mmCIF file with all atom_site columns, C-alpha atoms in Angstrom:
data_model
loop_
_atom_site.group_PDB
_atom_site.id
_atom_site.type_symbol
_atom_site.label_atom_id
_atom_site.label_alt_id
_atom_site.label_comp_id
_atom_site.label_asym_id
_atom_site.label_entity_id
_atom_site.label_seq_id
_atom_site.pdbx_PDB_ins_code
_atom_site.Cartn_x
_atom_site.Cartn_y
_atom_site.Cartn_z
_atom_site.occupancy
_atom_site.B_iso_or_equiv
_atom_site.pdbx_formal_charge
_atom_site.auth_seq_id
_atom_site.auth_comp_id
_atom_site.auth_asym_id
_atom_site.auth_atom_id
_atom_site.pdbx_PDB_model_num
ATOM 1   C CA . UNK A 1 1   ? -18.072 19.158 -16.309 1.00 94.00 ? 156 UNK A CA 1
ATOM 2   C CA . UNK A 1 2   ? -16.338 16.414 -14.379 1.00 96.00 ? 157 UNK A CA 1
ATOM 3   C CA . UNK A 1 3   ? -14.129 17.940 -11.709 1.00 98.00 ? 158 UNK A CA 1
ATOM 4   C CA . UNK A 1 4   ? -12.788 17.697 -8.174  1.00 98.00 ? 159 UNK A CA 1
ATOM 5   C CA . UNK A 1 5   ? -12.169 20.673 -5.894  1.00 98.00 ? 160 UNK A CA 1
ATOM 6   C CA . UNK A 1 6   ? -10.171 20.254 -2.687  1.00 97.00 ? 161 UNK A CA 1
ATOM 7   C CA . UNK A 1 7   ? -10.308 22.518 0.344   1.00 97.00 ? 162 UNK A CA 1
ATOM 8   C CA . UNK A 1 8   ? -9.332  22.518 3.994   1.00 98.00 ? 163 UNK A CA 1
ATOM 9   C CA . UNK A 1 9   ? -5.583  22.797 3.819   1.00 97.00 ? 164 UNK A CA 1
ATOM 10  C CA . UNK A 1 10  ? -3.578  25.204 5.947   1.00 98.00 ? 165 UNK A CA 1
ATOM 11  C CA . UNK A 1 11  ? -1.005  25.595 8.683   1.00 98.00 ? 166 UNK A CA 1
ATOM 12  C CA . UNK A 1 12  ? -1.307  23.294 11.706  1.00 98.00 ? 167 UNK A CA 1
ATOM 13  C CA . UNK A 1 13  ? 0.941   22.576 14.649  1.00 98.00 ? 168 UNK A CA 1
ATOM 14  C CA . UNK A 1 14  ? 2.563   19.159 15.147  1.00 98.00 ? 169 UNK A CA 1
ATOM 15  C CA . UNK A 1 15  ? 0.106   16.859 16.867  1.00 98.00 ? 170 UNK A CA 1
ATOM 16  C CA . UNK A 1 16  ? -2.850  18.778 15.517  1.00 98.00 ? 171 UNK A CA 1
ATOM 17  C CA . UNK A 1 17  ? -5.707  17.755 13.243  1.00 98.00 ? 172 UNK A CA 1
ATOM 18  C CA . UNK A 1 18  ? -7.100  18.865 9.913   1.00 98.00 ? 173 UNK A CA 1
ATOM 19  C CA . UNK A 1 19  ? -9.899  17.652 7.644   1.00 98.00 ? 174 UNK A CA 1
ATOM 20  C CA . UNK A 1 20  ? -9.558  17.933 3.902   1.00 98.00 ? 175 UNK A CA 1
ATOM 21  C CA . UNK A 1 21  ? -12.587 17.982 1.623   1.00 98.00 ? 176 UNK A CA 1
ATOM 22  C CA . UNK A 1 22  ? -12.882 17.075 -2.030  1.00 98.00 ? 177 UNK A CA 1
ATOM 23  C CA . UNK A 1 23  ? -16.117 18.135 -3.697  1.00 98.00 ? 178 UNK A CA 1
ATOM 24  C CA . UNK A 1 24  ? -17.008 16.293 -6.874  1.00 98.00 ? 179 UNK A CA 1
ATOM 25  C CA . UNK A 1 25  ? -19.154 17.439 -9.771  1.00 98.00 ? 180 UNK A CA 1
ATOM 26  C CA . UNK A 1 26  ? -20.196 15.665 -12.936 1.00 97.00 ? 181 UNK A CA 1
ATOM 27  C CA . UNK A 1 27  ? -20.074 12.193 -11.404 1.00 97.00 ? 182 UNK A CA 1
ATOM 28  C CA . UNK A 1 28  ? -21.103 10.368 -8.224  1.00 97.00 ? 183 UNK A CA 1
ATOM 29  C CA . UNK A 1 29  ? -18.401 9.813  -5.605  1.00 97.00 ? 184 UNK A CA 1
ATOM 30  C CA . UNK A 1 30  ? -20.107 6.792  -4.055  1.00 96.00 ? 185 UNK A CA 1
ATOM 31  C CA . UNK A 1 31  ? -20.179 4.928  -7.394  1.00 95.00 ? 186 UNK A CA 1
ATOM 32  C CA . UNK A 1 32  ? -16.422 5.181  -7.790  1.00 96.00 ? 187 UNK A CA 1
ATOM 33  C CA . UNK A 1 33  ? -13.240 4.274  -5.993  1.00 96.00 ? 188 UNK A CA 1
ATOM 34  C CA . UNK A 1 34  ? -11.693 7.525  -4.720  1.00 98.00 ? 189 UNK A CA 1
ATOM 35  C CA . UNK A 1 35  ? -8.187  8.173  -3.515  1.00 98.00 ? 190 UNK A CA 1
ATOM 36  C CA . UNK A 1 36  ? -5.813  10.687 -1.913  1.00 98.00 ? 191 UNK A CA 1
ATOM 37  C CA . UNK A 1 37  ? -2.249  11.287 -3.099  1.00 98.00 ? 192 UNK A CA 1
ATOM 38  C CA . UNK A 1 38  ? 0.250   13.715 -1.591  1.00 98.00 ? 193 UNK A CA 1
ATOM 39  C CA . UNK A 1 39  ? 3.437   15.423 -2.707  1.00 98.00 ? 194 UNK A CA 1
ATOM 40  C CA . UNK A 1 40  ? 5.927   16.876 -0.270  1.00 98.00 ? 195 UNK A CA 1
ATOM 41  C CA . UNK A 1 41  ? 7.707   20.035 -1.457  1.00 97.00 ? 196 UNK A CA 1
ATOM 42  C CA . UNK A 1 42  ? 10.177  19.146 -4.206  1.00 97.00 ? 197 UNK A CA 1
ATOM 43  C CA . UNK A 1 43  ? 9.421   15.425 -3.916  1.00 98.00 ? 198 UNK A CA 1
ATOM 44  C CA . UNK A 1 44  ? 7.527   12.787 -5.866  1.00 98.00 ? 199 UNK A CA 1
ATOM 45  C CA . UNK A 1 45  ? 3.997   11.505 -5.595  1.00 98.00 ? 200 UNK A CA 1
ATOM 46  C CA . UNK A 1 46  ? 3.034   9.383  -2.588  1.00 98.00 ? 201 UNK A CA 1
ATOM 47  C CA . UNK A 1 47  ? -0.199  7.404  -2.491  1.00 98.00 ? 202 UNK A CA 1
ATOM 48  C CA . UNK A 1 48  ? -2.040  7.960  0.813   1.00 98.00 ? 203 UNK A CA 1
ATOM 49  C CA . UNK A 1 49  ? -5.427  6.218  0.915   1.00 98.00 ? 204 UNK A CA 1
ATOM 50  C CA . UNK A 1 50  ? -8.293  4.755  -1.091  1.00 97.00 ? 205 UNK A CA 1
ATOM 51  C CA . UNK A 1 51  ? -11.982 4.100  -0.490  1.00 97.00 ? 206 UNK A CA 1
ATOM 52  C CA . UNK A 1 52  ? -13.820 1.578  -2.616  1.00 95.00 ? 207 UNK A CA 1
ATOM 53  C CA . UNK A 1 53  ? -17.384 2.050  -3.788  1.00 94.00 ? 208 UNK A CA 1
ATOM 54  C CA . UNK A 1 54  ? -18.398 -0.687 -1.341  1.00 94.00 ? 209 UNK A CA 1
ATOM 55  C CA . UNK A 1 55  ? -16.803 1.223  1.519   1.00 95.00 ? 210 UNK A CA 1
ATOM 56  C CA . UNK A 1 56  ? -13.566 -0.696 2.084   1.00 96.00 ? 211 UNK A CA 1
ATOM 57  C CA . UNK A 1 57  ? -10.617 1.530  2.897   1.00 97.00 ? 212 UNK A CA 1
ATOM 58  C CA . UNK A 1 58  ? -6.843  1.163  2.671   1.00 96.00 ? 213 UNK A CA 1
ATOM 59  C CA . UNK A 1 59  ? -3.962  3.334  3.838   1.00 97.00 ? 214 UNK A CA 1
ATOM 60  C CA . UNK A 1 60  ? -0.267  3.807  3.337   1.00 97.00 ? 215 UNK A CA 1
ATOM 61  C CA . UNK A 1 61  ? 1.729   2.575  6.310   1.00 97.00 ? 216 UNK A CA 1
ATOM 62  C CA . UNK A 1 62  ? 2.970   6.139  6.890   1.00 97.00 ? 217 UNK A CA 1
ATOM 63  C CA . UNK A 1 63  ? -0.550  7.377  7.723   1.00 98.00 ? 218 UNK A CA 1
ATOM 64  C CA . UNK A 1 64  ? -2.275  4.258  9.047   1.00 98.00 ? 219 UNK A CA 1
ATOM 65  C CA . UNK A 1 65  ? -4.067  4.794  12.365  1.00 97.00 ? 220 UNK A CA 1
ATOM 66  C CA . UNK A 1 66  ? -3.728  8.586  11.990  1.00 98.00 ? 221 UNK A CA 1
ATOM 67  C CA . UNK A 1 67  ? -5.676  9.383  8.811   1.00 98.00 ? 222 UNK A CA 1
ATOM 68  C CA . UNK A 1 68  ? -9.241  8.379  7.921   1.00 98.00 ? 223 UNK A CA 1
ATOM 69  C CA . UNK A 1 69  ? -10.791 8.499  4.461   1.00 98.00 ? 224 UNK A CA 1
ATOM 70  C CA . UNK A 1 70  ? -14.550 8.851  4.194   1.00 98.00 ? 225 UNK A CA 1
ATOM 71  C CA . UNK A 1 71  ? -17.291 10.244 1.988   1.00 98.00 ? 226 UNK A CA 1
ATOM 72  C CA . UNK A 1 72  ? -20.644 11.986 2.340   1.00 97.00 ? 227 UNK A CA 1
ATOM 73  C CA . UNK A 1 73  ? -22.936 10.715 -0.375  1.00 96.00 ? 228 UNK A CA 1
ATOM 74  C CA . UNK A 1 74  ? -25.490 13.494 0.168   1.00 97.00 ? 229 UNK A CA 1
ATOM 75  C CA . UNK A 1 75  ? -22.800 16.112 -0.475  1.00 98.00 ? 230 UNK A CA 1
ATOM 76  C CA . UNK A 1 76  ? -20.968 14.091 -3.139  1.00 98.00 ? 231 UNK A CA 1
ATOM 77  C CA . UNK A 1 77  ? -17.783 14.847 -1.223  1.00 98.00 ? 232 UNK A CA 1
ATOM 78  C CA . UNK A 1 78  ? -14.693 12.878 -0.211  1.00 98.00 ? 233 UNK A CA 1
ATOM 79  C CA . UNK A 1 79  ? -12.840 13.615 3.022   1.00 98.00 ? 234 UNK A CA 1
ATOM 80  C CA . UNK A 1 80  ? -9.478  12.949 4.626   1.00 98.00 ? 235 UNK A CA 1
ATOM 81  C CA . UNK A 1 81  ? -9.390  13.360 8.413   1.00 98.00 ? 236 UNK A CA 1
ATOM 82  C CA . UNK A 1 82  ? -5.793  13.817 9.484   1.00 98.00 ? 237 UNK A CA 1
ATOM 83  C CA . UNK A 1 83  ? -4.883  13.459 13.166  1.00 98.00 ? 238 UNK A CA 1
ATOM 84  C CA . UNK A 1 84  ? -1.592  13.458 15.074  1.00 98.00 ? 239 UNK A CA 1
ATOM 85  C CA . UNK A 1 85  ? 0.022   15.431 12.269  1.00 98.00 ? 240 UNK A CA 1
ATOM 86  C CA . UNK A 1 86  ? 3.790   15.415 11.877  1.00 98.00 ? 241 UNK A CA 1
ATOM 87  C CA . UNK A 1 87  ? 6.218   17.664 10.035  1.00 98.00 ? 242 UNK A CA 1
ATOM 88  C CA . UNK A 1 88  ? 6.671   14.922 7.439   1.00 98.00 ? 243 UNK A CA 1
ATOM 89  C CA . UNK A 1 89  ? 2.959   15.182 6.544   1.00 98.00 ? 244 UNK A CA 1
ATOM 90  C CA . UNK A 1 90  ? 3.651   18.600 5.012   1.00 98.00 ? 245 UNK A CA 1
ATOM 91  C CA . UNK A 1 91  ? 2.605   18.287 1.380   1.00 98.00 ? 246 UNK A CA 1
ATOM 92  C CA . UNK A 1 92  ? 0.148   19.200 -1.322  1.00 98.00 ? 247 UNK A CA 1
ATOM 93  C CA . UNK A 1 93  ? -2.754  16.778 -1.019  1.00 98.00 ? 248 UNK A CA 1
ATOM 94  C CA . UNK A 1 94  ? -4.623  15.733 -4.152  1.00 98.00 ? 249 UNK A CA 1
ATOM 95  C CA . UNK A 1 95  ? -7.852  13.790 -4.373  1.00 98.00 ? 250 UNK A CA 1
ATOM 96  C CA . UNK A 1 96  ? -8.481  11.729 -7.482  1.00 98.00 ? 251 UNK A CA 1
ATOM 97  C CA . UNK A 1 97  ? -11.068 9.481  -9.045  1.00 98.00 ? 252 UNK A CA 1
ATOM 98  C CA . UNK A 1 98  ? -10.150 5.892  -9.824  1.00 97.00 ? 253 UNK A CA 1
ATOM 99  C CA . UNK A 1 99  ? -11.461 5.195  -13.313 1.00 92.00 ? 254 UNK A CA 1
ATOM 100 C CA . UNK A 1 100 ? -13.658 2.131  -13.373 1.00 82.00 ? 255 UNK A CA 1
ATOM 101 C CA . UNK A 1 101 ? -12.642 0.917  -16.790 1.00 78.00 ? 256 UNK A CA 1
ATOM 102 C CA . UNK A 1 102 ? -8.929  1.622  -16.879 1.00 79.00 ? 257 UNK A CA 1
ATOM 103 C CA . UNK A 1 103 ? -7.248  -0.941 -14.614 1.00 83.00 ? 258 UNK A CA 1
ATOM 104 C CA . UNK A 1 104 ? -7.474  1.390  -11.628 1.00 92.00 ? 259 UNK A CA 1
ATOM 105 C CA . UNK A 1 105 ? -5.802  4.474  -13.087 1.00 97.00 ? 260 UNK A CA 1
ATOM 106 C CA . UNK A 1 106 ? -6.459  7.859  -11.494 1.00 98.00 ? 261 UNK A CA 1
ATOM 107 C CA . UNK A 1 107 ? -8.192  9.730  -14.291 1.00 97.00 ? 262 UNK A CA 1
ATOM 108 C CA . UNK A 1 108 ? -9.563  12.897 -12.661 1.00 98.00 ? 263 UNK A CA 1
ATOM 109 C CA . UNK A 1 109 ? -7.507  14.948 -10.193 1.00 98.00 ? 264 UNK A CA 1
ATOM 110 C CA . UNK A 1 110 ? -8.253  17.967 -8.057  1.00 98.00 ? 265 UNK A CA 1
ATOM 111 C CA . UNK A 1 111 ? -6.038  21.026 -8.041  1.00 98.00 ? 266 UNK A CA 1
ATOM 112 C CA . UNK A 1 112 ? -4.507  20.141 -4.672  1.00 98.00 ? 267 UNK A CA 1
ATOM 113 C CA . UNK A 1 113 ? -4.548  21.732 -1.235  1.00 98.00 ? 268 UNK A CA 1
ATOM 114 C CA . UNK A 1 114 ? -1.426  22.548 0.777   1.00 98.00 ? 269 UNK A CA 1
ATOM 115 C CA . UNK A 1 115 ? -0.979  21.253 4.296   1.00 98.00 ? 270 UNK A CA 1
ATOM 116 C CA . UNK A 1 116 ? 1.882   22.652 6.363   1.00 98.00 ? 271 UNK A CA 1
ATOM 117 C CA . UNK A 1 117 ? 2.700   21.102 9.731   1.00 98.00 ? 272 UNK A CA 1
ATOM 118 C CA . UNK A 1 118 ? 4.927   23.422 11.699  1.00 97.00 ? 273 UNK A CA 1
ATOM 119 C CA . UNK A 1 119 ? 5.203   25.131 15.062  1.00 96.00 ? 274 UNK A CA 1
ATOM 120 C CA . UNK B 2 1   ? 4.332   -3.862 -1.012  1.00 94.00 ? 22  UNK B CA 1
ATOM 121 C CA . UNK B 2 2   ? 5.214   -3.491 -4.700  1.00 96.00 ? 23  UNK B CA 1
ATOM 122 C CA . UNK B 2 3   ? 8.190   -1.196 -5.314  1.00 97.00 ? 24  UNK B CA 1
ATOM 123 C CA . UNK B 2 4   ? 8.353   0.779  -8.562  1.00 98.00 ? 25  UNK B CA 1
ATOM 124 C CA . UNK B 2 5   ? 11.727  1.881  -9.919  1.00 97.00 ? 26  UNK B CA 1
ATOM 125 C CA . UNK B 2 6   ? 11.973  4.349  -12.800 1.00 98.00 ? 27  UNK B CA 1
ATOM 126 C CA . UNK B 2 7   ? 14.977  5.099  -14.924 1.00 98.00 ? 28  UNK B CA 1
ATOM 127 C CA . UNK B 2 8   ? 16.484  7.453  -15.621 1.00 97.00 ? 29  UNK B CA 1
ATOM 128 C CA . UNK B 2 9   ? 15.707  9.891  -12.798 1.00 97.00 ? 30  UNK B CA 1
ATOM 129 C CA . UNK B 2 10  ? 16.376  12.772 -15.162 1.00 97.00 ? 31  UNK B CA 1
ATOM 130 C CA . UNK B 2 11  ? 16.838  13.134 -18.860 1.00 96.00 ? 32  UNK B CA 1
ATOM 131 C CA . UNK B 2 12  ? 17.895  15.947 -21.183 1.00 97.00 ? 33  UNK B CA 1
ATOM 132 C CA . UNK B 2 13  ? 16.542  15.885 -24.719 1.00 96.00 ? 34  UNK B CA 1
ATOM 133 C CA . UNK B 2 14  ? 15.767  18.151 -27.632 1.00 96.00 ? 35  UNK B CA 1
ATOM 134 C CA . UNK B 2 15  ? 12.548  18.954 -29.445 1.00 96.00 ? 36  UNK B CA 1
ATOM 135 C CA . UNK B 2 16  ? 11.943  16.240 -32.013 1.00 96.00 ? 37  UNK B CA 1
ATOM 136 C CA . UNK B 2 17  ? 13.863  13.543 -30.110 1.00 97.00 ? 38  UNK B CA 1
ATOM 137 C CA . UNK B 2 18  ? 12.474  10.103 -29.357 1.00 97.00 ? 39  UNK B CA 1
ATOM 138 C CA . UNK B 2 19  ? 12.544  9.421  -25.619 1.00 98.00 ? 40  UNK B CA 1
ATOM 139 C CA . UNK B 2 20  ? 11.979  6.261  -23.600 1.00 98.00 ? 41  UNK B CA 1
ATOM 140 C CA . UNK B 2 21  ? 11.441  6.021  -19.842 1.00 98.00 ? 42  UNK B CA 1
ATOM 141 C CA . UNK B 2 22  ? 11.434  2.670  -18.105 1.00 98.00 ? 43  UNK B CA 1
ATOM 142 C CA . UNK B 2 23  ? 9.653   1.426  -15.006 1.00 98.00 ? 44  UNK B CA 1
ATOM 143 C CA . UNK B 2 24  ? 10.399  -1.839 -13.230 1.00 98.00 ? 45  UNK B CA 1
ATOM 144 C CA . UNK B 2 25  ? 8.176   -3.443 -10.604 1.00 98.00 ? 46  UNK B CA 1
ATOM 145 C CA . UNK B 2 26  ? 9.401   -5.584 -7.716  1.00 97.00 ? 47  UNK B CA 1
ATOM 146 C CA . UNK B 2 27  ? 6.774   -8.207 -8.556  1.00 96.00 ? 48  UNK B CA 1
ATOM 147 C CA . UNK B 2 28  ? 4.679   -9.131 -11.562 1.00 94.00 ? 49  UNK B CA 1
ATOM 148 C CA . UNK B 2 29  ? 1.138   -7.810 -12.023 1.00 90.00 ? 50  UNK B CA 1
ATOM 149 C CA . UNK B 2 30  ? 0.114   -8.175 -15.671 1.00 87.00 ? 51  UNK B CA 1
ATOM 150 C CA . UNK B 2 31  ? -0.757  -4.737 -17.075 1.00 92.00 ? 52  UNK B CA 1
ATOM 151 C CA . UNK B 2 32  ? -1.929  -2.749 -14.033 1.00 94.00 ? 53  UNK B CA 1
ATOM 152 C CA . UNK B 2 33  ? 0.525   0.020  -14.880 1.00 96.00 ? 54  UNK B CA 1
ATOM 153 C CA . UNK B 2 34  ? -0.236  3.686  -15.497 1.00 97.00 ? 55  UNK B CA 1
ATOM 154 C CA . UNK B 2 35  ? 1.798   6.725  -16.562 1.00 98.00 ? 56  UNK B CA 1
ATOM 155 C CA . UNK B 2 36  ? 1.235   10.327 -15.486 1.00 98.00 ? 57  UNK B CA 1
ATOM 156 C CA . UNK B 2 37  ? 2.691   13.669 -16.562 1.00 98.00 ? 58  UNK B CA 1
ATOM 157 C CA . UNK B 2 38  ? 3.118   16.488 -14.060 1.00 98.00 ? 59  UNK B CA 1
ATOM 158 C CA . UNK B 2 39  ? 4.106   20.074 -14.762 1.00 98.00 ? 60  UNK B CA 1
ATOM 159 C CA . UNK B 2 40  ? 5.306   22.433 -12.014 1.00 96.00 ? 61  UNK B CA 1
ATOM 160 C CA . UNK B 2 41  ? 2.516   23.639 -9.759  1.00 96.00 ? 62  UNK B CA 1
ATOM 161 C CA . UNK B 2 42  ? -0.074  21.452 -11.473 1.00 98.00 ? 63  UNK B CA 1
ATOM 162 C CA . UNK B 2 43  ? -1.867  18.226 -10.668 1.00 98.00 ? 64  UNK B CA 1
ATOM 163 C CA . UNK B 2 44  ? -0.702  15.056 -12.403 1.00 98.00 ? 65  UNK B CA 1
ATOM 164 C CA . UNK B 2 45  ? -2.390  14.125 -15.663 1.00 98.00 ? 66  UNK B CA 1
ATOM 165 C CA . UNK B 2 46  ? -3.132  10.564 -16.748 1.00 98.00 ? 67  UNK B CA 1
ATOM 166 C CA . UNK B 2 47  ? -1.396  9.703  -20.039 1.00 98.00 ? 68  UNK B CA 1
ATOM 167 C CA . UNK B 2 48  ? -1.426  5.911  -20.337 1.00 98.00 ? 69  UNK B CA 1
ATOM 168 C CA . UNK B 2 49  ? -3.465  3.297  -18.460 1.00 97.00 ? 70  UNK B CA 1
ATOM 169 C CA . UNK B 2 50  ? -3.331  -0.487 -18.468 1.00 95.00 ? 71  UNK B CA 1
ATOM 170 C CA . UNK B 2 51  ? 0.280   -0.261 -19.670 1.00 97.00 ? 72  UNK B CA 1
ATOM 171 C CA . UNK B 2 52  ? -0.520  0.640  -23.274 1.00 97.00 ? 73  UNK B CA 1
ATOM 172 C CA . UNK B 2 53  ? -3.921  2.342  -23.564 1.00 97.00 ? 74  UNK B CA 1
ATOM 173 C CA . UNK B 2 54  ? -3.873  6.025  -24.451 1.00 97.00 ? 75  UNK B CA 1
ATOM 174 C CA . UNK B 2 55  ? -6.089  8.207  -22.262 1.00 97.00 ? 76  UNK B CA 1
ATOM 175 C CA . UNK B 2 56  ? -8.646  10.232 -24.189 1.00 95.00 ? 77  UNK B CA 1
ATOM 176 C CA . UNK B 2 57  ? -7.248  13.535 -25.428 1.00 97.00 ? 78  UNK B CA 1
ATOM 177 C CA . UNK B 2 58  ? -3.590  12.554 -25.059 1.00 98.00 ? 79  UNK B CA 1
ATOM 178 C CA . UNK B 2 59  ? -1.509  13.001 -28.249 1.00 98.00 ? 80  UNK B CA 1
ATOM 179 C CA . UNK B 2 60  ? -0.605  9.848  -30.127 1.00 98.00 ? 81  UNK B CA 1
ATOM 180 C CA . UNK B 2 61  ? 3.133   10.573 -29.825 1.00 98.00 ? 82  UNK B CA 1
ATOM 181 C CA . UNK B 2 62  ? 2.819   9.064  -26.332 1.00 98.00 ? 83  UNK B CA 1
ATOM 182 C CA . UNK B 2 63  ? 2.806   5.285  -26.127 1.00 98.00 ? 84  UNK B CA 1
ATOM 183 C CA . UNK B 2 64  ? 3.274   2.627  -23.482 1.00 98.00 ? 85  UNK B CA 1
ATOM 184 C CA . UNK B 2 65  ? 4.294   -0.987 -23.522 1.00 97.00 ? 86  UNK B CA 1
ATOM 185 C CA . UNK B 2 66  ? 5.230   -3.860 -21.270 1.00 95.00 ? 87  UNK B CA 1
ATOM 186 C CA . UNK B 2 67  ? 3.749   -6.470 -19.008 1.00 93.00 ? 88  UNK B CA 1
ATOM 187 C CA . UNK B 2 68  ? 4.712   -8.316 -15.870 1.00 92.00 ? 89  UNK B CA 1
ATOM 188 C CA . UNK B 2 69  ? 7.537   -6.325 -14.297 1.00 96.00 ? 90  UNK B CA 1
ATOM 189 C CA . UNK B 2 70  ? 9.023   -4.197 -17.085 1.00 97.00 ? 91  UNK B CA 1
ATOM 190 C CA . UNK B 2 71  ? 7.258   -1.260 -18.694 1.00 98.00 ? 92  UNK B CA 1
ATOM 191 C CA . UNK B 2 72  ? 8.188   1.649  -20.939 1.00 98.00 ? 93  UNK B CA 1
ATOM 192 C CA . UNK B 2 73  ? 6.785   5.053  -21.831 1.00 98.00 ? 94  UNK B CA 1
ATOM 193 C CA . UNK B 2 74  ? 7.870   6.393  -25.216 1.00 98.00 ? 95  UNK B CA 1
ATOM 194 C CA . UNK B 2 75  ? 7.450   9.867  -26.634 1.00 98.00 ? 96  UNK B CA 1
ATOM 195 C CA . UNK B 2 76  ? 8.033   9.554  -30.372 1.00 97.00 ? 97  UNK B CA 1
ATOM 196 C CA . UNK B 2 77  ? 8.859   13.183 -31.160 1.00 96.00 ? 98  UNK B CA 1
ATOM 197 C CA . UNK B 2 78  ? 9.273   15.555 -28.252 1.00 97.00 ? 99  UNK B CA 1
ATOM 198 C CA . UNK B 2 79  ? 7.298   18.762 -28.301 1.00 96.00 ? 100 UNK B CA 1
ATOM 199 C CA . UNK B 2 80  ? 8.022   21.841 -26.149 1.00 95.00 ? 101 UNK B CA 1
ATOM 200 C CA . UNK B 2 81  ? 4.988   21.133 -23.949 1.00 96.00 ? 102 UNK B CA 1
ATOM 201 C CA . UNK B 2 82  ? 6.280   17.631 -23.106 1.00 97.00 ? 103 UNK B CA 1
ATOM 202 C CA . UNK B 2 83  ? 9.043   18.863 -20.800 1.00 93.00 ? 104 UNK B CA 1
ATOM 203 C CA . UNK B 2 84  ? 7.723   17.774 -17.437 1.00 97.00 ? 105 UNK B CA 1
ATOM 204 C CA . UNK B 2 85  ? 8.081   15.052 -14.820 1.00 98.00 ? 106 UNK B CA 1
ATOM 205 C CA . UNK B 2 86  ? 6.705   11.590 -15.568 1.00 98.00 ? 107 UNK B CA 1
ATOM 206 C CA . UNK B 2 87  ? 5.588   8.982  -13.036 1.00 98.00 ? 108 UNK B CA 1
ATOM 207 C CA . UNK B 2 88  ? 4.656   5.356  -13.370 1.00 98.00 ? 109 UNK B CA 1
ATOM 208 C CA . UNK B 2 89  ? 2.202   3.806  -10.914 1.00 98.00 ? 110 UNK B CA 1
ATOM 209 C CA . UNK B 2 90  ? 0.938   0.320  -10.234 1.00 97.00 ? 111 UNK B CA 1
ATOM 210 C CA . UNK B 2 91  ? -2.782  -0.107 -9.614  1.00 95.00 ? 112 UNK B CA 1
ATOM 211 C CA . UNK B 2 92  ? -2.674  -3.841 -8.936  1.00 94.00 ? 113 UNK B CA 1
ATOM 212 C CA . UNK B 2 93  ? -2.722  -3.709 -5.144  1.00 92.00 ? 114 UNK B CA 1
ATOM 213 C CA . UNK B 2 94  ? -2.644  -1.364 -2.159  1.00 90.00 ? 115 UNK B CA 1
ATOM 214 C CA . UNK B 2 95  ? -0.477  0.533  -1.483  1.00 95.00 ? 116 UNK B CA 1
ATOM 215 C CA . UNK B 2 96  ? -0.790  1.820  -5.065  1.00 96.00 ? 117 UNK B CA 1
ATOM 216 C CA . UNK B 2 97  ? 2.807   2.863  -5.360  1.00 97.00 ? 118 UNK B CA 1
ATOM 217 C CA . UNK B 2 98  ? 4.373   5.400  -7.710  1.00 98.00 ? 119 UNK B CA 1
ATOM 218 C CA . UNK B 2 99  ? 7.821   5.404  -9.196  1.00 98.00 ? 120 UNK B CA 1
ATOM 219 C CA . UNK B 2 100 ? 10.172  8.155  -8.039  1.00 98.00 ? 121 UNK B CA 1
ATOM 220 C CA . UNK B 2 101 ? 9.655   10.177 -11.212 1.00 98.00 ? 122 UNK B CA 1
ATOM 221 C CA . UNK B 2 102 ? 11.653  11.080 -14.307 1.00 98.00 ? 123 UNK B CA 1
ATOM 222 C CA . UNK B 2 103 ? 12.308  14.754 -14.949 1.00 98.00 ? 124 UNK B CA 1
ATOM 223 C CA . UNK B 2 104 ? 12.501  15.487 -18.659 1.00 97.00 ? 125 UNK B CA 1
ATOM 224 C CA . UNK B 2 105 ? 14.447  18.666 -19.363 1.00 96.00 ? 126 UNK B CA 1
ATOM 225 C CA . UNK B 2 106 ? 15.331  20.623 -22.456 1.00 89.00 ? 127 UNK B CA 1
ATOM 226 C CA . UNK B 2 107 ? 18.849  20.061 -23.758 1.00 89.00 ? 128 UNK B CA 1
#
């Protein structure tokens, strides 16, 4: 079964760090573009970051220089390292696969992991 | 960055109604436009990709159209399970922006 399972969310103080993981099964992370999307409580979807199969990475301006997307091919897992966290980073974080044959649509999503930044 | 604007922001409709949601982009990008459905507490689900292609397993009452800057999502006959929030998203360039969402509620 093709699926994504996120983990690593939790409560962190402002200025702190957290690393989210997204374990994939049923497909190979390194052969696909992979992305992170977040949703603040009661708000809409906000794209966060993407990593291409070739390794190029891109970020939303709101997280640039604070967040880092990466992957571990041996573990078939995607990561999001989040540093210098702010209250406005509080959200459910979803990882998703970018379908290769669908004009870049996000076809497989994880269940989400909640990150709360608060003192 | 490409801005995506959906309308309306919310919509009340009845079971059996035909509903259309629109999405306008701040610049043209052919058909790199996708639609997602999200229910409370759940991850988004891909409905339509490349503006008009139906994702596998999605009922045929959902359809998409448009190109360039103006796109629409149509639900031909609303079913009870269709009441949810819908988002458009451009996948033409980073940042891969979403519209603000359209909440579809039961009248």
